[in-house]
Short mmCIF file of C-alpha atoms in Angstrom, two decimals:
data_model
loop_
_atom_site.label_atom_id
_atom_site.label_comp_id
_atom_site.label_asym_id
_atom_site.label_seq_id
_atom_site.Cartn_x
_atom_site.Cartn_y
_atom_site.Cartn_z
CA ASP A 308 0.00 0.00 0.00
CA ALA A 309 1.08 3.55 -0.70
CA LYS A 310 2.57 5.46 2.21
CA THR A 311 0.89 8.62 3.47
CA THR A 312 2.31 11.75 5.06
CA GLN A 313 0.28 13.87 7.46
CA PRO A 314 1.17 16.79 9.72
CA THR A 315 1.81 15.70 13.28
CA SER A 316 -0.69 18.07 14.81
CA MET A 317 -2.96 20.99 14.13
CA ASP A 318 -5.29 23.25 16.02
CA CYS A 319 -8.55 24.68 14.82
CA ALA A 320 -11.23 26.93 16.22
CA GLU A 321 -14.60 25.64 17.22
CA GLY A 322 -17.22 26.40 14.58
CA ARG A 323 -14.69 26.87 11.82
CA ALA A 324 -13.85 24.44 9.05
CA ALA A 325 -10.92 22.13 9.70
CA ASN A 326 -8.85 21.16 6.66
CA LEU A 327 -6.64 18.12 7.18
CA PRO A 328 -4.07 17.45 4.46
CA CYS A 329 -2.61 14.13 3.43
CA ASN A 330 0.09 13.41 0.88
CA HIS A 331 0.12 10.07 -0.94
CA SER A 332 2.38 10.70 -3.89
CA THR A 333 2.98 6.99 -4.61
CA ILE A 334 -0.68 6.07 -4.80
CA SER A 335 -1.61 3.71 -7.63
CA GLY A 336 -4.71 3.75 -9.76
CA ASN A 337 -6.50 1.03 -7.80
CA GLU A 338 -5.86 2.39 -4.35
CA TYR A 339 -8.52 4.16 -2.33
CA VAL A 340 -8.03 6.91 0.24
CA TYR A 341 -9.66 6.19 3.61
CA TRP A 342 -10.00 8.47 6.60
CA TYR A 343 -10.53 7.29 10.16
CA ARG A 344 -10.33 9.11 13.45
CA GLN A 345 -9.67 7.93 16.98
CA ILE A 346 -10.95 9.80 19.95
CA HIS A 347 -8.91 9.19 23.08
CA SER A 348 -9.28 5.67 24.51
CA GLN A 349 -11.84 4.62 21.89
CA GLY A 350 -11.73 2.47 18.77
CA PRO A 351 -11.20 4.21 15.42
CA GLN A 352 -14.24 5.62 13.69
CA TYR A 353 -14.72 5.43 9.93
CA ILE A 354 -15.19 8.85 8.36
CA ILE A 355 -15.09 8.64 4.59
CA HIS A 356 -13.29 7.13 1.63
CA GLY A 357 -12.84 7.86 -2.07
CA LEU A 358 -11.02 6.87 -5.23
CA LYS A 359 -10.73 9.96 -7.42
CA ASN A 360 -13.93 11.94 -7.14
CA ASN A 361 -14.66 14.25 -4.26
CA GLU A 362 -16.92 12.70 -1.66
CA THR A 363 -19.21 14.09 1.01
CA ASN A 364 -21.19 12.52 3.80
CA GLU A 365 -22.78 13.66 7.03
CA MET A 366 -19.45 13.82 8.79
CA ALA A 367 -17.01 15.32 6.31
CA SER A 368 -15.92 16.04 2.77
CA LEU A 369 -12.99 14.45 1.00
CA ILE A 370 -11.23 16.41 -1.72
CA ILE A 371 -8.78 14.42 -3.86
CA THR A 372 -6.48 16.26 -6.27
CA GLU A 373 -6.71 15.45 -9.93
CA ASP A 374 -3.36 13.66 -9.93
CA ARG A 375 -4.46 11.81 -6.76
CA LYS A 376 -1.16 12.53 -5.04
CA SER A 377 -2.82 14.33 -2.15
CA SER A 378 -6.16 14.79 -0.48
CA THR A 379 -7.83 16.96 2.12
CA LEU A 380 -10.40 15.97 4.70
CA ILE A 381 -12.72 18.81 5.56
CA LEU A 382 -14.73 18.97 8.75
CA PRO A 383 -17.13 21.77 7.88
CA HIS A 384 -17.94 23.04 11.37
CA ALA A 385 -15.51 21.67 13.92
CA THR A 386 -16.76 21.03 17.44
CA LEU A 387 -14.90 20.16 20.59
CA ARG A 388 -15.99 16.55 20.08
CA ASP A 389 -13.98 16.44 16.87
CA THR A 390 -10.75 16.53 18.87
CA ALA A 391 -9.05 13.27 17.89
CA VAL A 392 -6.22 11.66 15.96
CA TYR A 393 -7.09 11.55 12.26
CA TYR A 394 -5.62 8.83 10.08
CA CYS A 395 -5.31 8.98 6.31
CA ILE A 396 -4.85 5.50 4.86
CA VAL A 397 -4.34 4.42 1.29
CA ARG A 398 -5.11 0.86 0.36
CA PHE A 399 -5.88 -1.46 -2.50
CA THR A 400 -9.25 -2.87 -1.62
CA LEU A 401 -9.77 -5.63 -4.10
CA ASN A 402 -7.57 -8.27 -2.55
CA ASP A 403 -6.05 -6.87 0.61
CA TYR A 404 -8.38 -5.90 3.37
CA LYS A 405 -5.78 -4.73 5.84
CA LEU A 406 -5.53 -1.19 7.14
CA SER A 407 -2.09 0.16 7.96
CA PHE A 408 -2.24 2.99 10.49
CA GLY A 409 0.46 5.62 10.54
CA ALA A 410 0.96 8.25 13.21
CA GLY A 411 -1.94 10.39 12.00
CA THR A 412 -2.67 14.04 12.76
CA THR A 413 -3.63 15.05 16.27
CA VAL A 414 -6.37 17.63 15.83
CA THR A 415 -7.28 19.82 18.76
CA VAL A 416 -10.42 21.91 18.47
CA ARG A 417 -10.31 24.93 20.74
CA ALA A 418 -13.23 26.96 22.01
CA GLY B 960 -24.09 2.40 10.51
CA ALA B 961 -22.39 -0.90 11.27
CA VAL B 962 -21.90 -1.49 14.99
CA VAL B 963 -19.15 -3.57 16.52
CA SER B 964 -19.02 -4.36 20.22
CA GLN B 965 -16.28 -5.71 22.43
CA HIS B 966 -16.43 -7.38 25.79
CA PRO B 967 -15.07 -6.73 28.29
CA SER B 968 -14.21 -3.04 27.94
CA TRP B 969 -11.43 -3.44 30.46
CA VAL B 970 -9.86 -6.30 32.37
CA ILE B 971 -7.18 -6.65 35.01
CA CYS B 972 -5.59 -10.03 35.50
CA LYS B 973 -2.66 -11.67 37.22
CA SER B 974 0.45 -12.68 35.35
CA GLY B 975 0.19 -16.19 33.96
CA THR B 976 -3.57 -16.24 33.53
CA SER B 977 -5.47 -16.26 30.25
CA VAL B 978 -7.90 -13.61 29.13
CA LYS B 979 -10.60 -13.88 26.47
CA ILE B 980 -11.87 -10.85 24.57
CA GLU B 981 -15.01 -11.02 22.45
CA CYS B 982 -15.74 -9.03 19.33
CA ARG B 983 -19.25 -8.99 17.91
CA SER B 984 -20.80 -7.44 14.83
CA LEU B 985 -24.25 -6.42 16.03
CA ASP B 986 -26.18 -5.55 12.91
CA PHE B 987 -24.31 -7.25 10.10
CA GLN B 988 -22.44 -10.42 9.28
CA ALA B 989 -18.69 -10.22 9.08
CA THR B 990 -16.77 -12.90 7.27
CA THR B 991 -13.54 -11.12 8.16
CA MET B 992 -12.56 -9.52 11.43
CA PHE B 993 -9.27 -8.00 12.48
CA TRP B 994 -7.45 -7.68 15.77
CA TYR B 995 -5.23 -4.72 16.56
CA ARG B 996 -3.09 -3.77 19.51
CA GLN B 997 -2.24 -0.24 20.58
CA PHE B 998 0.36 0.72 23.16
CA PRO B 999 0.25 4.14 24.87
CA LYS B 1000 1.04 7.04 22.56
CA GLN B 1001 1.45 4.69 19.60
CA SER B 1002 -0.64 3.90 16.57
CA LEU B 1003 -2.66 0.76 16.00
CA MET B 1004 -0.74 -2.32 14.96
CA LEU B 1005 -2.52 -5.14 13.15
CA MET B 1006 -2.07 -8.44 14.94
CA ALA B 1007 -4.12 -10.86 12.87
CA THR B 1008 -6.87 -11.34 10.34
CA SER B 1009 -9.70 -13.62 11.40
CA ASN B 1010 -11.83 -15.37 8.79
CA GLU B 1011 -15.02 -17.18 9.71
CA GLY B 1012 -14.56 -20.92 9.65
CA SER B 1013 -10.83 -20.91 9.01
CA LYS B 1014 -7.56 -20.30 10.79
CA ALA B 1015 -6.47 -16.77 11.52
CA THR B 1016 -3.60 -15.18 9.64
CA TYR B 1017 -1.08 -13.58 11.95
CA GLU B 1018 1.19 -10.65 11.18
CA GLN B 1019 4.92 -11.09 11.40
CA GLY B 1020 6.16 -11.10 14.96
CA VAL B 1021 2.81 -12.00 16.54
CA GLU B 1022 2.88 -15.32 18.38
CA LYS B 1023 -0.08 -17.40 17.24
CA ASP B 1024 0.19 -19.74 20.23
CA LYS B 1025 0.00 -16.83 22.62
CA PHE B 1026 -2.81 -14.94 20.92
CA LEU B 1027 -5.47 -17.48 20.06
CA ILE B 1028 -8.14 -16.32 17.67
CA ASN B 1029 -11.42 -18.09 17.01
CA HIS B 1030 -14.00 -16.90 14.49
CA ALA B 1031 -16.71 -19.49 14.93
CA SER B 1032 -19.62 -17.52 13.53
CA LEU B 1033 -20.31 -14.63 11.19
CA THR B 1034 -20.87 -12.29 14.12
CA LEU B 1035 -18.32 -13.35 16.71
CA SER B 1036 -14.56 -13.48 16.91
CA THR B 1037 -12.60 -14.05 20.10
CA LEU B 1038 -9.03 -13.25 21.06
CA THR B 1039 -7.52 -15.19 23.94
CA VAL B 1040 -4.30 -13.91 25.44
CA THR B 1041 -2.74 -16.99 26.97
CA SER B 1042 -0.36 -16.87 29.92
CA ALA B 1043 -0.53 -13.11 29.98
CA HIS B 1044 2.44 -11.10 31.21
CA PRO B 1045 2.79 -7.41 32.04
CA GLU B 1046 4.23 -6.67 28.60
CA ASP B 1047 0.92 -7.84 27.10
CA SER B 1048 -0.83 -4.95 28.80
CA SER B 1049 -2.29 -2.91 25.99
CA PHE B 1050 -5.44 -1.64 24.28
CA TYR B 1051 -6.86 -4.39 22.08
CA ILE B 1052 -9.23 -3.36 19.32
CA CYS B 1053 -11.17 -5.45 16.85
CA SER B 1054 -12.74 -4.46 13.57
CA ALA B 1055 -15.15 -6.11 11.18
CA ARG B 1056 -15.18 -5.84 7.44
CA VAL B 1057 -18.32 -4.76 5.64
CA ARG B 1058 -18.74 -5.54 2.00
CA GLY B 1059 -21.16 -4.55 -0.67
CA GLY B 1060 -22.70 -1.61 -2.44
CA ARG B 1061 -20.96 1.68 -2.40
CA SER B 1062 -19.25 0.70 0.82
CA LEU B 1063 -17.03 -1.62 -1.18
CA ASP B 1064 -14.86 -2.58 1.70
CA THR B 1065 -14.97 -0.73 4.97
CA GLN B 1066 -13.82 -1.73 8.41
CA TYR B 1067 -15.81 -0.75 11.47
CA PHE B 1068 -14.10 -0.84 14.82
CA GLY B 1069 -15.11 -1.92 18.26
CA PRO B 1070 -14.63 0.35 21.28
CA GLY B 1071 -11.53 -1.52 22.44
CA THR B 1072 -10.55 -3.56 25.49
CA ARG B 1073 -8.00 -2.26 27.97
CA LEU B 1074 -5.94 -5.18 29.33
CA THR B 1075 -3.76 -4.68 32.39
CA VAL B 1076 -1.62 -7.59 33.53
CA LEU B 1077 -0.26 -7.32 37.05
#
């Protein structure tokens, strides 16, 4: 699976949009981008995933660049409960179901 | 959404005893479940892949005789830590794979089990 690079940490203000970047320059055509988050002392929570088109659900939006070498997870209106470690994971889904977690980005939402 | 539960949520045991952790998919059937371990201030590390009705596949460096995995039904996988020692103290998390539709292939995680071995 392609390796991802994320900033170690970032702060954002409550009520504002939080934009979380992820670089995956070695991504191949069959690999999807997945985002999970882990709130302290809990299991990871699935957020969103995509291949090449932008995606949106009730939690977030995923913007993938045209060359697919990077993506941005957008939390439209961050709340204090969004404070968590966010993981960007790239994987080939058709025959390998494993998820490889990196260090992720520690996001702190401040009032 | 898909819900995965784990039991117990925390357990304290004496060194040398065995501990069983259950992972259940509550509202879907999971042919594949995964077991992860997470030490303090570290990321999740995959321990093994559990397939219903067959033997688990362990990641390199994980002792299969120490971490026994049973996936006897489509909704239940168990992890037994045998002869636990203090270095086995960790946060154990399971996940279950959901297939189909737009979801393609998504893993949903349980809340985790905190194991402390004295």
